[in-house]
mmCIF file of C-alpha atoms and ligand atoms in Angstrom:
data_model
loop_
_atom_site.group_PDB
_atom_site.id
_atom_site.type_symbol
_atom_site.label_atom_id
_atom_site.label_comp_id
_atom_site.label_asym_id
_atom_site.label_seq_id
_atom_site.Cartn_x
_atom_site.Cartn_y
_atom_site.Cartn_z
ATOM 1 C CA MET A 1 115.259 40.162 -12.470
ATOM 2 C CA PHE A 2 114.209 36.521 -12.849
ATOM 3 C CA GLU A 3 116.824 35.373 -10.363
ATOM 4 C CA PHE A 4 115.984 38.163 -7.971
ATOM 5 C CA ASN A 5 112.385 36.999 -8.054
ATOM 6 C CA GLN A 6 113.498 33.416 -7.236
ATOM 7 C CA ILE A 7 115.586 34.566 -4.299
ATOM 8 C CA TYR A 8 112.738 36.637 -3.001
ATOM 9 C CA ARG A 9 110.350 33.667 -3.142
ATOM 10 C CA ARG A 10 112.818 31.445 -1.307
ATOM 11 C CA LEU A 11 113.286 34.081 1.347
ATOM 12 C CA GLU A 12 109.539 34.446 1.785
ATOM 13 C CA SER A 13 108.938 30.679 2.224
ATOM 14 C CA SER A 14 111.910 30.372 4.633
ATOM 15 C CA MET A 15 110.458 33.184 6.767
ATOM 16 C CA THR A 16 107.054 31.461 6.874
ATOM 17 C CA GLU A 17 108.616 28.163 7.943
ATOM 18 C CA ALA A 18 110.817 29.856 10.523
ATOM 19 C CA ALA A 19 107.721 31.515 11.958
ATOM 20 C CA GLN A 20 105.976 28.176 12.269
ATOM 21 C CA PHE A 21 108.983 26.530 13.867
ATOM 22 C CA THR A 22 109.369 29.359 16.357
ATOM 23 C CA GLN A 23 105.734 28.953 17.333
ATOM 24 C CA LEU A 24 106.302 25.240 17.970
ATOM 25 C CA LEU A 25 109.383 25.913 20.063
ATOM 26 C CA LEU A 26 107.529 28.501 22.132
ATOM 27 C CA THR A 27 104.919 25.997 23.325
ATOM 28 C CA PRO A 28 106.032 25.056 26.853
ATOM 29 C CA PRO A 29 106.413 21.269 27.271
ATOM 30 C CA THR A 30 103.954 19.684 29.733
ATOM 31 C CA VAL A 31 106.101 16.664 30.579
ATOM 32 C CA LEU A 32 109.145 17.881 32.541
ATOM 33 C CA ASP A 33 112.323 16.311 33.835
ATOM 34 C CA PRO A 34 112.566 16.097 37.637
ATOM 35 C CA GLN A 35 114.880 18.564 39.429
ATOM 36 C CA SER A 36 117.084 15.839 40.776
ATOM 37 C CA PRO A 37 116.605 12.789 38.505
ATOM 38 C CA GLU A 38 117.318 9.241 39.646
ATOM 39 C CA PRO A 39 119.905 7.188 37.776
ATOM 40 C CA VAL A 40 118.722 4.604 35.197
ATOM 41 C CA PRO A 41 117.755 1.233 36.623
ATOM 42 C CA GLU A 42 120.468 -1.432 36.723
ATOM 43 C CA PRO A 43 120.728 -3.285 33.399
ATOM 44 C CA GLU A 44 119.510 -6.601 34.900
ATOM 45 C CA ARG A 45 116.285 -4.980 36.138
ATOM 46 C CA ALA A 46 115.696 -2.589 33.237
ATOM 47 C CA GLY A 47 113.107 -4.885 31.700
ATOM 48 C CA GLU A 48 110.723 -4.972 34.692
ATOM 49 C CA VAL A 49 107.596 -2.936 34.039
ATOM 50 C CA ARG A 50 104.819 -2.264 36.567
ATOM 51 C CA PHE A 51 101.686 -0.198 36.347
ATOM 52 C CA GLU A 52 100.435 0.487 39.892
ATOM 53 C CA LYS A 53 96.898 1.811 40.346
ATOM 54 C CA VAL A 54 97.261 4.055 37.311
ATOM 55 C CA ASP A 55 94.555 6.686 36.738
ATOM 56 C CA PHE A 56 94.495 8.466 33.455
ATOM 57 C CA ALA A 57 92.150 10.582 31.346
ATOM 58 C CA HIS A 58 92.934 12.224 28.004
ATOM 59 C CA ALA A 59 92.627 15.990 28.143
ATOM 60 C CA GLY A 60 88.941 16.884 28.045
ATOM 61 C CA ALA A 61 87.833 13.221 27.813
ATOM 62 C CA GLN A 62 86.242 10.695 30.196
ATOM 63 C CA PRO A 63 88.692 8.801 32.433
ATOM 64 C CA LEU A 64 90.195 5.898 30.516
ATOM 65 C CA PHE A 65 92.214 4.041 33.150
ATOM 66 C CA ALA A 66 91.121 3.929 36.801
ATOM 67 C CA GLY A 67 93.352 1.975 39.168
ATOM 68 C CA LEU A 68 94.975 -0.023 36.364
ATOM 69 C CA ASP A 69 97.434 -2.650 37.560
ATOM 70 C CA LEU A 70 99.790 -4.552 35.254
ATOM 71 C CA ASP A 71 102.887 -6.443 36.241
ATOM 72 C CA VAL A 72 105.377 -7.418 33.563
ATOM 73 C CA PRO A 73 108.420 -9.329 34.825
ATOM 74 C CA GLY A 74 111.733 -8.753 33.068
ATOM 75 C CA GLY A 75 112.037 -10.613 29.762
ATOM 76 C CA ALA A 76 108.269 -11.364 29.556
ATOM 77 C CA LYS A 77 106.518 -11.158 26.216
ATOM 78 C CA ILE A 78 103.065 -9.663 26.587
ATOM 79 C CA GLY A 79 100.434 -9.366 23.856
ATOM 80 C CA LEU A 80 97.953 -6.499 24.259
ATOM 81 C CA VAL A 81 94.687 -7.142 22.490
ATOM 82 C CA GLY A 82 91.104 -5.932 22.550
ATOM 83 C CA ARG A 83 88.587 -3.822 20.778
ATOM 84 C CA SER A 84 89.508 -0.551 19.072
ATOM 85 C CA GLY A 85 89.594 2.306 21.590
ATOM 86 C CA GLY A 86 90.368 -0.044 24.462
ATOM 87 C CA GLY A 87 93.467 1.899 25.475
ATOM 88 C CA LYS A 88 96.292 -0.237 24.066
ATOM 89 C CA THR A 89 98.110 2.676 22.335
ATOM 90 C CA THR A 90 97.547 4.913 25.355
ATOM 91 C CA LEU A 91 99.107 2.288 27.623
ATOM 92 C CA THR A 92 102.305 2.150 25.533
ATOM 93 C CA ARG A 93 102.454 5.915 25.334
ATOM 94 C CA LEU A 94 102.113 6.321 29.116
ATOM 95 C CA LEU A 95 105.059 3.960 29.538
ATOM 96 C CA LEU A 96 107.084 6.240 27.275
ATOM 97 C CA ARG A 97 105.802 9.135 29.369
ATOM 98 C CA MET A 98 104.443 11.021 26.392
ATOM 99 C CA THR A 99 101.818 12.309 28.850
ATOM 100 C CA ASP A 100 101.814 12.283 32.636
ATOM 101 C CA ILE A 101 99.316 10.118 34.544
ATOM 102 C CA ASP A 102 96.720 11.486 36.985
ATOM 103 C CA GLY A 103 97.277 8.970 39.747
ATOM 104 C CA GLY A 104 99.280 5.878 40.756
ATOM 105 C CA ARG A 105 102.694 5.215 39.305
ATOM 106 C CA ILE A 106 104.509 3.485 36.514
ATOM 107 C CA MET A 107 107.728 1.690 37.420
ATOM 108 C CA ILE A 108 110.586 0.425 35.304
ATOM 109 C CA GLY A 109 113.241 -1.639 37.060
ATOM 110 C CA GLY A 110 111.942 -0.478 40.414
ATOM 111 C CA ARG A 111 112.137 3.235 39.471
ATOM 112 C CA ASP A 112 109.203 5.594 39.082
ATOM 113 C CA ILE A 113 109.430 6.746 35.455
ATOM 114 C CA SER A 114 108.553 10.296 36.415
ATOM 115 C CA ARG A 115 111.703 10.350 38.560
ATOM 116 C CA LEU A 116 113.957 9.554 35.588
ATOM 117 C CA ARG A 117 115.344 11.894 32.929
ATOM 118 C CA GLN A 118 113.149 11.574 29.870
ATOM 119 C CA ARG A 119 116.194 10.904 27.708
ATOM 120 C CA ASP A 120 117.223 8.031 29.995
ATOM 121 C CA LEU A 121 113.682 6.651 30.186
ATOM 122 C CA ARG A 122 113.197 6.567 26.416
ATOM 123 C CA GLY A 123 116.675 5.170 25.934
ATOM 124 C CA LEU A 124 115.321 1.978 27.632
ATOM 125 C CA MET A 125 112.741 1.447 24.932
ATOM 126 C CA ALA A 126 112.403 0.748 21.242
ATOM 127 C CA TYR A 127 108.991 1.936 20.097
ATOM 128 C CA VAL A 128 107.243 1.152 16.851
ATOM 129 C CA PRO A 129 104.087 3.332 16.804
ATOM 130 C CA GLN A 130 100.879 2.449 15.027
ATOM 131 C CA ASP A 131 101.634 5.089 12.408
ATOM 132 C CA PRO A 132 105.433 5.415 12.221
ATOM 133 C CA ALA A 133 106.775 8.831 11.254
ATOM 134 C CA MET A 134 109.238 9.126 8.320
ATOM 135 C CA PHE A 135 111.564 11.994 7.610
ATOM 136 C CA HIS A 136 112.135 13.364 4.141
ATOM 137 C CA ARG A 137 115.638 11.831 4.081
ATOM 138 C CA THR A 138 117.116 8.616 2.742
ATOM 139 C CA LEU A 139 116.084 5.177 3.858
ATOM 140 C CA ARG A 140 119.448 4.779 5.560
ATOM 141 C CA GLU A 141 119.085 8.004 7.550
ATOM 142 C CA ASN A 142 115.558 7.022 8.485
ATOM 143 C CA ILE A 143 116.838 3.843 10.079
ATOM 144 C CA ALA A 144 120.140 5.237 11.459
ATOM 145 C CA PHE A 145 118.658 7.914 13.650
ATOM 146 C CA ALA A 146 117.323 5.193 15.963
ATOM 147 C CA ARG A 147 120.875 4.901 17.293
ATOM 148 C CA PRO A 148 123.272 7.714 16.495
ATOM 149 C CA GLY A 149 126.752 6.443 15.940
ATOM 150 C CA ALA A 150 125.696 3.060 14.554
ATOM 151 C CA SER A 151 128.117 1.643 12.017
ATOM 152 C CA GLU A 152 127.210 1.056 8.342
ATOM 153 C CA ALA A 153 127.340 -2.703 8.928
ATOM 154 C CA GLU A 154 124.910 -2.491 11.828
ATOM 155 C CA ILE A 155 122.482 -0.363 9.809
ATOM 156 C CA ARG A 156 122.703 -2.852 6.947
ATOM 157 C CA ARG A 157 122.120 -5.788 9.305
ATOM 158 C CA ALA A 158 119.003 -4.098 10.787
ATOM 159 C CA ALA A 159 117.690 -3.282 7.328
ATOM 160 C CA GLN A 160 118.215 -6.883 6.305
ATOM 161 C CA ALA A 161 116.529 -8.365 9.370
ATOM 162 C CA ALA A 162 113.492 -6.191 8.868
ATOM 163 C CA HIS A 163 113.411 -7.048 5.165
ATOM 164 C CA VAL A 164 113.979 -3.460 4.128
ATOM 165 C CA THR A 165 116.812 -4.424 1.822
ATOM 166 C CA GLU A 166 114.367 -6.685 -0.030
ATOM 167 C CA PHE A 167 112.674 -3.645 -1.572
ATOM 168 C CA ALA A 168 115.512 -1.161 -1.178
ATOM 169 C CA ASP A 169 117.937 -3.217 -3.312
ATOM 170 C CA ALA A 170 115.464 -3.032 -6.197
ATOM 171 C CA LEU A 171 115.574 0.787 -6.137
ATOM 172 C CA PRO A 172 118.232 2.530 -8.251
ATOM 173 C CA ASP A 173 119.729 4.304 -5.202
ATOM 174 C CA GLY A 174 119.153 1.428 -2.740
ATOM 175 C CA LEU A 175 119.310 2.597 0.873
ATOM 176 C CA ASP A 176 120.159 6.095 -0.400
ATOM 177 C CA THR A 177 116.704 6.551 -1.840
ATOM 178 C CA MET A 178 114.835 9.583 -0.518
ATOM 179 C CA VAL A 179 111.497 8.446 1.000
ATOM 180 C CA GLY A 180 109.491 11.596 0.212
ATOM 181 C CA GLU A 181 107.732 13.933 2.584
ATOM 182 C CA ARG A 182 106.467 11.788 5.514
ATOM 183 C CA GLY A 183 107.494 8.727 3.576
ATOM 184 C CA VAL A 184 104.882 9.094 0.813
ATOM 185 C CA LYS A 185 107.009 7.191 -1.647
ATOM 186 C CA LEU A 186 106.788 4.054 0.496
ATOM 187 C CA SER A 187 103.875 1.703 0.888
ATOM 188 C CA GLY A 188 102.353 1.173 4.331
ATOM 189 C CA GLY A 189 104.105 -2.164 4.725
ATOM 190 C CA GLN A 190 107.444 -0.700 3.591
ATOM 191 C CA ARG A 191 107.140 2.087 6.177
ATOM 192 C CA GLN A 192 106.462 -0.521 8.832
ATOM 193 C CA ARG A 193 109.633 -2.406 7.865
ATOM 194 C CA VAL A 194 111.674 0.747 8.151
ATOM 195 C CA ALA A 195 110.194 1.305 11.609
ATOM 196 C CA LEU A 196 111.047 -2.254 12.598
ATOM 197 C CA ALA A 197 114.595 -1.817 11.336
ATOM 198 C CA ARG A 198 114.858 1.185 13.654
ATOM 199 C CA ALA A 199 113.693 -0.939 16.574
ATOM 200 C CA ILE A 200 116.197 -3.650 15.706
ATOM 201 C CA LEU A 201 119.048 -1.165 15.461
ATOM 202 C CA ARG A 202 118.055 0.540 18.684
ATOM 203 C CA ASP A 203 118.892 -2.565 20.738
ATOM 204 C CA ALA A 204 116.918 -1.480 23.873
ATOM 205 C CA PRO A 205 115.855 -3.686 26.804
ATOM 206 C CA ILE A 206 112.119 -2.984 26.323
ATOM 207 C CA LEU A 207 110.304 -3.376 23.039
ATOM 208 C CA LEU A 208 106.950 -1.637 22.374
ATOM 209 C CA LEU A 209 105.305 -2.696 19.136
ATOM 210 C CA ASP A 210 101.935 -1.133 18.295
ATOM 211 C CA GLU A 211 100.401 -2.925 15.324
ATOM 212 C CA ALA A 212 103.880 -3.121 13.978
ATOM 213 C CA THR A 213 103.194 -5.771 11.332
ATOM 214 C CA SER A 214 99.570 -5.013 10.590
ATOM 215 C CA ALA A 215 100.203 -3.676 7.059
ATOM 216 C CA LEU A 216 102.315 -6.615 5.957
ATOM 217 C CA ASP A 217 100.925 -9.435 3.844
ATOM 218 C CA SER A 218 100.825 -12.764 5.639
ATOM 219 C CA GLU A 219 103.942 -14.047 3.890
ATOM 220 C CA SER A 220 106.149 -11.043 4.815
ATOM 221 C CA GLU A 221 104.601 -10.978 8.257
ATOM 222 C CA ILE A 222 105.834 -14.508 8.923
ATOM 223 C CA LEU A 223 109.357 -13.493 7.803
ATOM 224 C CA VAL A 224 109.410 -10.307 9.828
ATOM 225 C CA GLN A 225 107.913 -12.126 12.807
ATOM 226 C CA GLU A 226 110.895 -14.504 12.808
ATOM 227 C CA ALA A 227 113.233 -11.512 12.977
ATOM 228 C CA LEU A 228 111.101 -10.067 15.786
ATOM 229 C CA TRP A 229 111.178 -13.300 17.851
ATOM 230 C CA ARG A 230 114.956 -13.195 17.555
ATOM 231 C CA LEU A 231 114.970 -9.584 18.625
ATOM 232 C CA MET A 232 112.662 -10.251 21.598
ATOM 233 C CA GLU A 233 115.039 -12.827 23.013
ATOM 234 C CA GLY A 234 116.205 -11.600 26.459
ATOM 235 C CA ARG A 235 114.063 -8.486 26.241
ATOM 236 C CA THR A 236 110.712 -7.416 27.616
ATOM 237 C CA ALA A 237 108.156 -6.961 24.908
ATOM 238 C CA LEU A 238 104.717 -5.333 24.841
ATOM 239 C CA VAL A 239 103.114 -6.149 21.533
ATOM 240 C CA VAL A 240 99.766 -4.682 20.420
ATOM 241 C CA ALA A 241 98.019 -6.592 17.670
ATOM 242 C CA HIS A 242 94.544 -6.935 16.235
ATOM 243 C CA ARG A 243 95.543 -9.918 14.160
ATOM 244 C CA LEU A 244 95.544 -12.375 17.090
ATOM 245 C CA SER A 245 97.770 -14.951 15.416
ATOM 246 C CA THR A 246 100.576 -12.355 15.703
ATOM 247 C CA VAL A 247 100.469 -12.545 19.508
ATOM 248 C CA ALA A 248 99.035 -15.976 20.250
ATOM 249 C CA HIS A 249 102.477 -17.356 21.193
ATOM 250 C CA MET A 250 103.286 -14.636 23.751
ATOM 251 C CA ASP A 251 103.906 -15.562 27.388
ATOM 252 C CA ARG A 252 100.725 -13.762 28.408
ATOM 253 C CA LEU A 253 97.900 -12.001 26.627
ATOM 254 C CA VAL A 254 96.197 -8.995 28.243
ATOM 255 C CA VAL A 255 92.749 -8.156 26.979
ATOM 256 C CA LEU A 256 91.865 -4.431 27.336
ATOM 257 C CA ASP A 257 88.329 -3.203 27.024
ATOM 258 C CA ARG A 258 87.431 0.448 27.597
ATOM 259 C CA GLY A 259 90.470 0.970 29.794
ATOM 260 C CA ARG A 260 90.002 -2.149 31.921
ATOM 261 C CA ILE A 261 91.930 -5.377 31.828
ATOM 262 C CA VAL A 262 89.128 -7.872 31.369
ATOM 263 C CA GLU A 263 91.200 -11.047 30.876
ATOM 264 C CA GLN A 264 94.783 -12.253 31.226
ATOM 265 C CA GLY A 265 96.449 -15.515 30.441
ATOM 266 C CA THR A 266 98.026 -17.569 27.707
ATOM 267 C CA HIS A 267 96.292 -18.156 24.392
ATOM 268 C CA HIS A 268 95.082 -21.620 25.486
ATOM 269 C CA GLU A 269 93.910 -20.469 28.908
ATOM 270 C CA LEU A 270 91.918 -17.646 27.383
ATOM 271 C CA LEU A 271 90.356 -19.973 24.767
ATOM 272 C CA ALA A 272 89.430 -22.410 27.502
ATOM 273 C CA CYS A 273 87.658 -19.775 29.606
ATOM 274 C CA GLY A 274 85.483 -18.793 26.624
ATOM 275 C CA GLY A 275 85.427 -15.018 27.245
ATOM 276 C CA THR A 276 86.132 -11.945 25.089
ATOM 277 C CA TYR A 277 89.377 -13.350 23.656
ATOM 278 C CA ALA A 278 87.826 -16.657 22.697
ATOM 279 C CA LYS A 279 85.058 -14.772 20.880
ATOM 280 C CA LEU A 280 87.594 -12.614 18.989
ATOM 281 C CA TRP A 281 89.686 -15.658 18.084
ATOM 282 C CA GLN A 282 86.608 -17.409 16.848
ATOM 283 C CA HIS A 283 85.742 -14.440 14.616
ATOM 284 C CA GLN A 284 89.213 -14.405 13.153
ATOM 285 C CA SER A 285 89.665 -18.115 12.670
ATOM 286 C CA GLY A 286 86.222 -18.510 11.125
ATOM 287 C CA GLY A 287 85.104 -20.754 13.960
ATOM 288 C CA PHE A 288 87.967 -23.256 13.719
ATOM 289 C CA LEU A 289 88.934 -22.891 17.345
ATOM 290 C CA ASP A 290 90.731 -26.182 17.748
ATOM 291 C CA GLU A 291 92.996 -25.422 14.769
ATOM 292 C CA SER A 292 95.428 -23.476 16.949
ATOM 293 C CA PRO A 293 98.737 -25.372 17.349
ATOM 294 C CA ALA A 294 100.471 -25.635 20.688
ATOM 295 C CA PRO A 295 102.493 -22.507 21.473
ATOM 296 C CA ALA A 296 105.763 -24.411 21.606
ATOM 297 C CA ALA A 297 107.549 -23.174 18.540
ATOM 298 C CA PRO A 298 107.540 -19.392 18.470
ATOM 299 C CA SER A 299 108.962 -19.301 14.960
ATOM 300 C CA ALA A 300 105.771 -20.858 13.554
ATOM 301 C CA PRO A 301 102.755 -18.635 14.315
ATOM 302 C CA PRO A 302 99.309 -20.267 14.398
ATOM 303 C CA SER A 303 97.704 -20.876 11.063
ATOM 304 C CA PRO A 304 96.714 -17.479 9.644
ATOM 305 C CA ARG A 305 93.161 -18.479 8.910
ATOM 306 C CA GLN A 306 91.755 -15.246 10.241
ATOM 307 C CA GLY A 307 90.542 -12.349 8.192
ATOM 308 C CA ASP A 308 92.898 -9.396 8.231
ATOM 309 C CA SER A 309 91.147 -7.435 10.928
ATOM 310 C CA TRP A 310 87.881 -7.652 12.787
ATOM 311 C CA ARG A 311 87.470 -3.927 13.203
HETATM 312 N N1 ATP B 401 95.026 12.353 22.179
HETATM 313 C C1 ATP B 401 93.807 11.974 22.641
HETATM 314 N N2 ATP B 401 92.929 12.825 23.115
HETATM 315 C C2 ATP B 401 91.704 12.460 23.560
HETATM 316 N N3 ATP B 401 91.305 11.190 23.566
HETATM 317 C C3 ATP B 401 92.105 10.242 23.085
HETATM 318 C C4 ATP B 401 93.436 10.580 22.578
HETATM 319 N N4 ATP B 401 94.047 9.443 22.185
HETATM 320 C C5 ATP B 401 93.150 8.465 22.423
HETATM 321 N N5 ATP B 401 92.001 8.916 22.948
HETATM 322 C C6 ATP B 401 90.851 8.094 23.375
HETATM 323 O O1 ATP B 401 91.302 7.147 24.323
HETATM 324 C C7 ATP B 401 90.706 5.888 24.042
HETATM 325 C C8 ATP B 401 91.758 4.825 23.887
HETATM 326 O O2 ATP B 401 92.485 5.092 22.700
HETATM 327 P P1 ATP B 401 93.725 4.205 22.239
HETATM 328 O O3 ATP B 401 94.337 4.879 21.088
HETATM 329 O O4 ATP B 401 94.585 3.943 23.397
HETATM 330 O O5 ATP B 401 92.975 2.853 21.804
HETATM 331 P P2 ATP B 401 93.553 1.539 21.141
HETATM 332 O O6 ATP B 401 93.204 0.425 22.035
HETATM 333 O O7 ATP B 401 94.980 1.747 20.778
HETATM 334 O O8 ATP B 401 92.668 1.453 19.818
HETATM 335 P P3 ATP B 401 93.076 0.935 18.323
HETATM 336 O O9 ATP B 401 93.016 -0.546 18.431
HETATM 337 O O10 ATP B 401 92.006 1.489 17.466
HETATM 338 O O11 ATP B 401 94.406 1.451 18.028
HETATM 339 C C9 ATP B 401 89.785 6.049 22.870
HETATM 340 O O12 ATP B 401 88.476 6.196 23.329
HETATM 341 C C10 ATP B 401 90.263 7.304 22.233
HETATM 342 O O13 ATP B 401 89.214 8.037 21.650
HETATM 343 MG MG1 MG B 402 96.019 1.884 19.018
#
């Protein structure tokens, strides 16, 4: 009778879960593949990104972008900065075509992204979201799914580069440790490292990092940054960061405020023009504006004098 009771309970919970999943699957997707999709852009152009007069409003919200233009040449490293709610995350998600835009177009390698198969489009990008999702599987599986078919050595290398092995090797099961439902057994910084390992393993021409190192302490951030600079070599990168020292060395910084690009330029150009960016930098560096070193050596980020976040 006891066992029968157990079986009945398992059956009951499976039925409930199945009902929930069925409901999810019944929701019709809003982003659809085109009838006759275009082929993926040629590899040598796959890193070119253009936003052309993009209009976008979140469902039921005020328009966020109106006629937004942004041109990112192949291989460029762009830092996206600005106040909370400025539209940085939305911009990266539009490029992934998580939602369709209301006007204008977004181009990758000369192709309109809505003309590509979603699978092909997303295959061009490695995305580290602001709040990376973890599956209740092992650390290894959580990294490996970024590129099905990756070899054990490649997974290990990615885990090493993102400093996942640093904490994984201290666990009794190493990379075979289960991370818990939604990764609850990992700290915020550890989850971010797993997400970075995924991006490294993915090996895609475009890199989208949304606050990817924000939960790391300054010391680990410097180490992980070095791995990221190596990863960015020869790729296009869009990097969102509140901690400005993280992006100060990028080729170009784009300051977004309430859906508008208010400033663009290198760290030094923006400091010199004394606008929004200069103010933010001043806040974070405690007023020591001239302490920023020349952006020559990407492996050495500017002195991390700033507070963690100005939000
Ligand atoms: N799913 C959504 N539905 C409705 N409004 C949204 C949604 N996601 C974001 N917004 C709104 O769009 C605006 C831009 O949000 P977004 O997340 O792009 O900002 P952000 O620059 O990434 O901010 P943060 O620095 O805090 O991450 C905000 O006003 C936000 O409230
Ligand atoms: Mg965001």
